PDB file of C-alpha atoms in Angstrom:
ATOM      1  CA  MET L   1     -15.174  10.181  21.920  1.00 59.00           C
ATOM      2  CA  HIS L   2     -18.191   8.104  22.938  1.00 62.00           C
ATOM      3  CA  HIS L   3     -16.093   6.333  25.573  1.00 59.00           C
ATOM      4  CA  LEU L   4     -14.849   9.699  26.829  1.00 64.00           C
ATOM      5  CA  LYS L   5     -18.362  11.101  27.201  1.00 70.00           C
ATOM      6  CA  ALA L   6     -19.784   7.913  28.691  1.00 68.00           C
ATOM      7  CA  ASN L   7     -17.105   7.701  31.362  1.00 66.00           C
ATOM      8  CA  ALA L   8     -17.182  11.170  32.876  1.00 70.00           C
ATOM      9  CA  GLY L   9     -14.287  12.459  30.809  1.00 68.00           C
ATOM     10  CA  LYS L  10     -11.926   9.608  31.650  1.00 74.00           C
ATOM     11  CA  GLY L  11      -9.680   8.417  28.853  1.00 75.00           C
ATOM     12  CA  GLN L  12      -8.046   5.052  28.281  1.00 80.00           C
ATOM     13  CA  PHE L  13      -4.753   3.598  27.177  1.00 83.00           C
ATOM     14  CA  ILE L  14      -4.443   2.222  23.635  1.00 84.00           C
ATOM     15  CA  ASP L  15      -2.556  -1.072  23.549  1.00 88.00           C
ATOM     16  CA  VAL L  16      -1.406  -2.054  20.047  1.00 86.00           C
ATOM     17  CA  ALA L  17       1.705  -3.727  18.652  1.00 91.00           C
ATOM     18  CA  LEU L  18       3.240  -2.874  15.286  1.00 90.00           C
ATOM     19  CA  TYR L  19       2.548  -6.299  13.773  1.00 92.00           C
ATOM     20  CA  GLU L  20      -1.112  -6.142  14.819  1.00 91.00           C
ATOM     21  CA  SER L  21      -1.735  -3.290  12.386  1.00 86.00           C
ATOM     22  CA  VAL L  22      -0.882  -5.625   9.503  1.00 89.00           C
ATOM     23  CA  PHE L  23      -2.479  -8.673  11.123  1.00 92.00           C
ATOM     24  CA  ALA L  24      -5.795  -6.817  11.295  1.00 88.00           C
ATOM     25  CA  VAL L  25      -6.002  -6.628   7.485  1.00 86.00           C
ATOM     26  CA  MET L  26      -5.139 -10.273   6.811  1.00 86.00           C
ATOM     27  CA  GLU L  27      -8.843 -11.016   6.316  1.00 82.00           C
ATOM     28  CA  SER L  28      -9.592 -14.767   6.476  1.00 85.00           C
ATOM     29  CA  LEU L  29      -6.032 -15.953   7.102  1.00 88.00           C
ATOM     30  CA  ILE L  30      -6.773 -17.401  10.551  1.00 93.00           C
ATOM     31  CA  PRO L  31     -10.321 -18.714   9.886  1.00 91.00           C
ATOM     32  CA  GLU L  32      -9.030 -20.581   6.820  1.00 89.00           C
ATOM     33  CA  TYR L  33      -6.371 -22.276   8.899  1.00 93.00           C
ATOM     34  CA  ALA L  34      -8.594 -22.906  11.926  1.00 94.00           C
ATOM     35  CA  GLU L  35     -11.426 -24.446   9.914  1.00 93.00           C
ATOM     36  CA  PHE L  36      -9.648 -26.157   7.020  1.00 92.00           C
ATOM     37  CA  GLY L  37      -5.971 -26.294   7.962  1.00 94.00           C
ATOM     38  CA  PHE L  38      -5.269 -24.201   4.861  1.00 90.00           C
ATOM     39  CA  VAL L  39      -2.015 -22.227   4.931  1.00 91.00           C
ATOM     40  CA  ARG L  40      -1.750 -19.405   2.435  1.00 85.00           C
ATOM     41  CA  GLU L  41       1.337 -19.216   0.270  1.00 85.00           C
ATOM     42  CA  ARG L  42       2.685 -16.655  -2.159  1.00 84.00           C
ATOM     43  CA  SER L  43       0.185 -15.975  -4.922  1.00 81.00           C
ATOM     44  CA  GLY L  44       1.522 -12.905  -6.669  1.00 82.00           C
ATOM     45  CA  ALA L  45      -0.951 -10.107  -7.246  1.00 84.00           C
ATOM     46  CA  SER L  46      -4.034 -12.330  -7.495  1.00 83.00           C
ATOM     47  CA  LEU L  47      -6.388 -13.493  -4.750  1.00 82.00           C
ATOM     48  CA  PRO L  48      -6.632 -17.302  -4.786  1.00 81.00           C
ATOM     49  CA  GLY L  49     -10.227 -18.493  -4.772  1.00 85.00           C
ATOM     50  CA  ILE L  50     -11.633 -15.127  -5.882  1.00 90.00           C
ATOM     51  CA  SER L  51     -11.895 -14.301  -9.576  1.00 95.00           C
ATOM     52  CA  PRO L  52     -11.229 -12.097 -11.369  1.00 97.00           C
ATOM     53  CA  SER L  53      -9.016 -10.071  -9.048  1.00 96.00           C
ATOM     54  CA  ASN L  54      -5.526  -9.191 -10.199  1.00 96.00           C
ATOM     55  CA  THR L  55      -3.083  -6.551 -11.371  1.00 97.00           C
ATOM     56  CA  TYR L  56      -2.961  -5.800 -15.084  1.00 98.00           C
ATOM     57  CA  ARG L  57      -0.547  -3.884 -17.310  1.00 98.00           C
ATOM     58  CA  CYS L  58      -1.974  -0.957 -19.247  1.00 98.00           C
ATOM     59  CA  GLY L  59      -0.946   0.245 -22.675  1.00 98.00           C
ATOM     60  CA  ASP L  60       1.230   3.044 -21.284  1.00 97.00           C
ATOM     61  CA  GLY L  61       3.211   0.721 -19.022  1.00 96.00           C
ATOM     62  CA  HIS L  62       1.364   1.579 -15.814  1.00 96.00           C
ATOM     63  CA  TYR L  63      -0.470  -1.065 -13.790  1.00 97.00           C
ATOM     64  CA  VAL L  64      -4.029  -1.217 -12.501  1.00 98.00           C
ATOM     65  CA  VAL L  65      -5.614  -3.494  -9.918  1.00 97.00           C
ATOM     66  CA  ILE L  66      -9.116  -4.663 -10.820  1.00 98.00           C
ATOM     67  CA  ALA L  67     -11.497  -6.503  -8.498  1.00 96.00           C
ATOM     68  CA  GLY L  68     -14.378  -7.751 -10.611  1.00 94.00           C
ATOM     69  CA  ASN L  69     -15.113 -10.736  -8.391  1.00 90.00           C
ATOM     70  CA  GLY L  70     -18.724 -10.084  -7.355  1.00 93.00           C
ATOM     71  CA  ASP L  71     -21.303 -11.713  -9.620  1.00 96.00           C
ATOM     72  CA  ALA L  72     -22.956  -8.430 -10.664  1.00 97.00           C
ATOM     73  CA  ILE L  73     -19.629  -6.591 -10.792  1.00 98.00           C
ATOM     74  CA  PHE L  74     -18.221  -9.293 -13.047  1.00 98.00           C
ATOM     75  CA  LYS L  75     -20.987  -8.761 -15.588  1.00 98.00           C
ATOM     76  CA  ARG L  76     -20.393  -5.010 -15.564  1.00 98.00           C
ATOM     77  CA  LEU L  77     -16.661  -5.551 -16.000  1.00 98.00           C
ATOM     78  CA  MET L  78     -17.140  -7.857 -18.963  1.00 98.00           C
ATOM     79  CA  HIS L  79     -19.510  -5.361 -20.578  1.00 98.00           C
ATOM     80  CA  ALA L  80     -17.017  -2.532 -19.997  1.00 98.00           C
ATOM     81  CA  ILE L  81     -14.220  -4.411 -21.756  1.00 98.00           C
ATOM     82  CA  GLY L  82     -16.441  -5.525 -24.626  1.00 98.00           C
ATOM     83  CA  ARG L  83     -16.705  -9.164 -23.561  1.00 98.00           C
ATOM     84  CA  ASP L  84     -20.421  -9.624 -22.974  1.00 97.00           C
ATOM     85  CA  ASP L  85     -19.944 -13.177 -24.214  1.00 97.00           C
ATOM     86  CA  LEU L  86     -18.005 -13.967 -21.051  1.00 98.00           C
ATOM     87  CA  GLY L  87     -20.463 -12.080 -18.874  1.00 97.00           C
ATOM     88  CA  ALA L  88     -23.287 -14.236 -20.238  1.00 96.00           C
ATOM     89  CA  ASP L  89     -21.386 -17.539 -20.058  1.00 97.00           C
ATOM     90  CA  PRO L  90     -23.261 -19.876 -17.636  1.00 97.00           C
ATOM     91  CA  ALA L  91     -19.949 -21.376 -16.558  1.00 97.00           C
ATOM     92  CA  LEU L  92     -18.839 -17.974 -15.253  1.00 98.00           C
ATOM     93  CA  VAL L  93     -21.994 -16.844 -13.477  1.00 96.00           C
ATOM     94  CA  ARG L  94     -20.673 -17.778 -10.014  1.00 97.00           C
ATOM     95  CA  ASN L  95     -17.298 -17.322  -8.418  1.00 96.00           C
ATOM     96  CA  ASP L  96     -16.466 -21.041  -8.292  1.00 95.00           C
ATOM     97  CA  GLY L  97     -16.850 -21.241 -12.067  1.00 97.00           C
ATOM     98  CA  ARG L  98     -14.778 -18.131 -12.601  1.00 97.00           C
ATOM     99  CA  VAL L  99     -12.015 -19.534 -10.404  1.00 96.00           C
ATOM    100  CA  ARG L 100     -11.839 -22.614 -12.639  1.00 96.00           C
ATOM    101  CA  HIS L 101     -11.456 -20.337 -15.669  1.00 97.00           C
ATOM    102  CA  ASN L 102      -9.316 -17.693 -13.989  1.00 96.00           C
ATOM    103  CA  ASP L 103      -6.505 -17.798 -16.570  1.00 95.00           C
ATOM    104  CA  ARG L 104      -9.009 -17.265 -19.361  1.00 96.00           C
ATOM    105  CA  LEU L 105     -10.511 -14.240 -17.613  1.00 98.00           C
ATOM    106  CA  ASP L 106      -7.133 -12.742 -16.762  1.00 97.00           C
ATOM    107  CA  ALA L 107      -6.123 -13.039 -20.404  1.00 98.00           C
ATOM    108  CA  ALA L 108      -9.297 -11.283 -21.570  1.00 98.00           C
ATOM    109  CA  ILE L 109      -8.851  -8.437 -19.111  1.00 98.00           C
ATOM    110  CA  SER L 110      -5.139  -8.100 -19.899  1.00 98.00           C
ATOM    111  CA  ASP L 111      -5.903  -7.941 -23.620  1.00 98.00           C
ATOM    112  CA  TRP L 112      -8.201  -4.991 -22.947  1.00 99.00           C
ATOM    113  CA  THR L 113      -6.047  -3.044 -20.474  1.00 99.00           C
ATOM    114  CA  GLY L 114      -3.043  -3.503 -22.755  1.00 98.00           C
ATOM    115  CA  LEU L 115      -4.785  -1.471 -25.442  1.00 98.00           C
ATOM    116  CA  HIS L 116      -5.501   1.586 -23.300  1.00 98.00           C
ATOM    117  CA  PRO L 117      -3.576   4.012 -21.079  1.00 98.00           C
ATOM    118  CA  LEU L 118      -4.134   3.819 -17.335  1.00 98.00           C
ATOM    119  CA  ASP L 119      -6.252   6.970 -17.054  1.00 97.00           C
ATOM    120  CA  GLU L 120      -8.650   5.720 -19.709  1.00 98.00           C
ATOM    121  CA  VAL L 121      -8.892   2.297 -18.050  1.00 99.00           C
ATOM    122  CA  LEU L 122      -9.734   3.896 -14.699  1.00 98.00           C
ATOM    123  CA  LYS L 123     -12.311   6.191 -16.297  1.00 98.00           C
ATOM    124  CA  VAL L 124     -14.109   3.299 -18.000  1.00 98.00           C
ATOM    125  CA  LEU L 125     -14.092   1.135 -14.877  1.00 98.00           C
ATOM    126  CA  GLU L 126     -15.328   3.972 -12.678  1.00 98.00           C
ATOM    127  CA  ALA L 127     -18.229   4.536 -15.044  1.00 98.00           C
ATOM    128  CA  ALA L 128     -18.994   0.810 -14.899  1.00 98.00           C
ATOM    129  CA  GLU L 129     -18.779   0.825 -11.079  1.00 98.00           C
ATOM    130  CA  VAL L 130     -16.004  -1.759 -11.048  1.00 98.00           C
ATOM    131  CA  PRO L 131     -13.548  -1.472  -8.108  1.00 98.00           C
ATOM    132  CA  SER L 132     -10.133  -0.538  -9.460  1.00 98.00           C
ATOM    133  CA  GLY L 133      -7.111   1.593  -8.733  1.00 96.00           C
ATOM    134  CA  ARG L 134      -3.684   2.466 -10.044  1.00 95.00           C
ATOM    135  CA  ILE L 135      -0.587   0.796  -8.644  1.00 95.00           C
ATOM    136  CA  TYR L 136       1.425   3.670  -7.246  1.00 94.00           C
ATOM    137  CA  THR L 137       5.145   4.136  -7.676  1.00 93.00           C
ATOM    138  CA  ALA L 138       7.148   6.446  -5.418  1.00 94.00           C
ATOM    139  CA  ALA L 139       6.932   9.061  -8.183  1.00 93.00           C
ATOM    140  CA  ASP L 140       3.139   8.735  -8.291  1.00 93.00           C
ATOM    141  CA  ILE L 141       2.909   9.236  -4.528  1.00 94.00           C
ATOM    142  CA  ALA L 142       5.236  12.239  -4.548  1.00 94.00           C
ATOM    143  CA  GLU L 143       3.126  13.964  -7.202  1.00 93.00           C
ATOM    144  CA  ASP L 144      -0.339  12.931  -6.042  1.00 94.00           C
ATOM    145  CA  PRO L 145      -2.476  15.944  -4.989  1.00 95.00           C
ATOM    146  CA  HIS L 146      -4.387  13.882  -2.416  1.00 95.00           C
ATOM    147  CA  PHE L 147      -1.208  13.004  -0.522  1.00 95.00           C
ATOM    148  CA  HIS L 148      -0.248  16.677  -0.497  1.00 95.00           C
ATOM    149  CA  ALA L 149      -3.727  17.804   0.557  1.00 95.00           C
ATOM    150  CA  ARG L 150      -3.491  15.403   3.505  1.00 93.00           C
ATOM    151  CA  ASP L 151      -0.040  16.775   4.429  1.00 92.00           C
ATOM    152  CA  MET L 152       1.445  13.323   3.910  1.00 94.00           C
ATOM    153  CA  ILE L 153       4.418  14.787   2.039  1.00 94.00           C
ATOM    154  CA  GLU L 154       6.480  17.123   4.241  1.00 93.00           C
ATOM    155  CA  ARG L 155       9.214  19.329   2.793  1.00 93.00           C
ATOM    156  CA  HIS L 156      12.324  19.657   4.984  1.00 93.00           C
ATOM    157  CA  ALA L 157      15.943  20.704   4.483  1.00 91.00           C
ATOM    158  CA  LEU L 158      19.235  18.925   5.073  1.00 89.00           C
ATOM    159  CA  PRO L 159      21.991  20.713   7.032  1.00 86.00           C
ATOM    160  CA  ASP L 160      23.397  22.045   3.742  1.00 88.00           C
ATOM    161  CA  SER L 161      19.925  23.443   2.883  1.00 90.00           C
ATOM    162  CA  THR L 162      19.222  20.762   0.264  1.00 92.00           C
ATOM    163  CA  PRO L 163      15.440  20.193   0.229  1.00 93.00           C
ATOM    164  CA  ILE L 164      14.156  16.720   1.022  1.00 93.00           C
ATOM    165  CA  ASP L 165      10.658  15.271   1.342  1.00 94.00           C
ATOM    166  CA  PHE L 166       9.577  13.084   4.258  1.00 92.00           C
ATOM    167  CA  PRO L 167       6.361  11.113   4.888  1.00 94.00           C
ATOM    168  CA  GLY L 168       3.868  12.934   7.101  1.00 92.00           C
ATOM    169  CA  ILE L 169       2.639  11.997  10.562  1.00 90.00           C
ATOM    170  CA  VAL L 170       0.033   9.245  11.055  1.00 87.00           C
ATOM    171  CA  PRO L 171      -2.480   9.520  12.616  1.00 86.00           C
ATOM    172  CA  LYS L 172      -3.345  13.205  12.648  1.00 87.00           C
ATOM    173  CA  LEU L 173      -4.893  14.211  15.969  1.00 87.00           C
ATOM    174  CA  SER L 174      -7.240  17.201  15.880  1.00 86.00           C
ATOM    175  CA  ALA L 175      -5.556  19.135  18.698  1.00 86.00           C
ATOM    176  CA  THR L 176      -1.993  17.902  18.223  1.00 87.00           C
ATOM    177  CA  PRO L 177      -1.569  16.763  14.601  1.00 85.00           C
ATOM    178  CA  GLY L 178       2.221  16.621  14.947  1.00 85.00           C
ATOM    179  CA  ARG L 179       5.024  17.303  12.503  1.00 83.00           C
ATOM    180  CA  THR L 180       8.539  16.000  11.901  1.00 88.00           C
ATOM    181  CA  LYS L 181      10.849  18.297  13.867  1.00 86.00           C
ATOM    182  CA  TRP L 182      14.138  17.473  12.138  1.00 85.00           C
ATOM    183  CA  VAL L 183      15.581  15.115   9.553  1.00 88.00           C
ATOM    184  CA  GLY L 184      17.991  13.413  11.932  1.00 86.00           C
ATOM    185  CA  PRO L 185      21.774  13.559  12.388  1.00 87.00           C
ATOM    186  CA  GLU L 186      24.240  13.231   9.559  1.00 85.00           C
ATOM    187  CA  LEU L 187      26.309  10.076   9.294  1.00 86.00           C
ATOM    188  CA  GLY L 188      28.952  10.129  12.018  1.00 87.00           C
ATOM    189  CA  ALA L 189      27.565  13.211  13.742  1.00 88.00           C
ATOM    190  CA  HIS L 190      27.784  11.588  17.183  1.00 92.00           C
ATOM    191  CA  THR L 191      30.765   9.304  16.615  1.00 92.00           C
ATOM    192  CA  GLN L 192      33.023  11.242  18.970  1.00 91.00           C
ATOM    193  CA  GLU L 193      30.484  11.274  21.811  1.00 92.00           C
ATOM    194  CA  VAL L 194      29.682   7.571  21.447  1.00 93.00           C
ATOM    195  CA  LEU L 195      33.315   6.445  21.291  1.00 93.00           C
ATOM    196  CA  ALA L 196      34.260   8.738  24.186  1.00 93.00           C
ATOM    197  CA  SER L 197      31.592   7.010  26.274  1.00 94.00           C
ATOM    198  CA  LEU L 198      33.398   3.745  25.480  1.00 93.00           C
ATOM    199  CA  GLY L 199      36.711   5.098  26.775  1.00 93.00           C
ATOM    200  CA  ILE L 200      38.300   6.063  23.449  1.00 93.00           C
ATOM    201  CA  ASP L 201      40.178   9.345  23.844  1.00 91.00           C
ATOM    202  CA  ALA L 202      40.806  12.039  21.237  1.00 90.00           C
ATOM    203  CA  ASP L 203      44.199  10.646  20.173  1.00 91.00           C
ATOM    204  CA  GLU L 204      42.827   7.154  19.627  1.00 92.00           C
ATOM    205  CA  LEU L 205      39.849   8.581  17.735  1.00 90.00           C
ATOM    206  CA  ALA L 206      42.226  10.541  15.491  1.00 91.00           C
ATOM    207  CA  ARG L 207      44.149   7.338  14.747  1.00 92.00           C
ATOM    208  CA  LEU L 208      40.928   5.491  13.925  1.00 91.00           C
ATOM    209  CA  ARG L 209      39.885   8.271  11.580  1.00 90.00           C
ATOM    210  CA  ALA L 210      43.312   8.276   9.899  1.00 92.00           C
ATOM    211  CA  ASP L 211      43.083   4.516   9.371  1.00 92.00           C
ATOM    212  CA  GLY L 212      39.609   4.854   7.883  1.00 89.00           C
ATOM    213  CA  VAL L 213      37.999   2.822  10.668  1.00 88.00           C
ATOM    214  CA  VAL L 214      35.498   5.541  11.515  1.00 87.00           C
TER     215      VAL L 214
END
């Protein structure tokens, strides 16, 4: 909007590739390689070199991601889980020390989350101002009120009137927010037209159908 106002109402083209959307959130991937020649590899749910930051199983089988990797946040996290001894340990005051003892910290956090259901874990961590969040399943997304409030779950119908949910439109423009117009063709809906364009006549198509080819 600032560009629009500053340039006498003239707009501009937006040039972005699909992969660039993901590349933009890769954080220090390129600086690490450019400066140190370090190439990241698979690390599971943890963040190598930053501790503690991982995904933990709760007592009800759900999972929570916890990022207690700032020095002050770490102390609050340890207090929240009843491990002030770790929060006061000189060896764990800074991140480099915590990285060296990462397995020990993960075990302590896992022991705590494993005793409590997800909702209770999130409530305690929110009160302690520790960044955390549930790991969503498809069922969680489908039932989440925030997704519905944002119109990110659209209800449509198949040709036989069976209801089906689709993901909503991103991004939502103020004047033209957009909406999915139809769910797409059924399997084989355009087979005849496509094969006819390739020179296959009705008799040949009938034979192919009889043979189970199409």
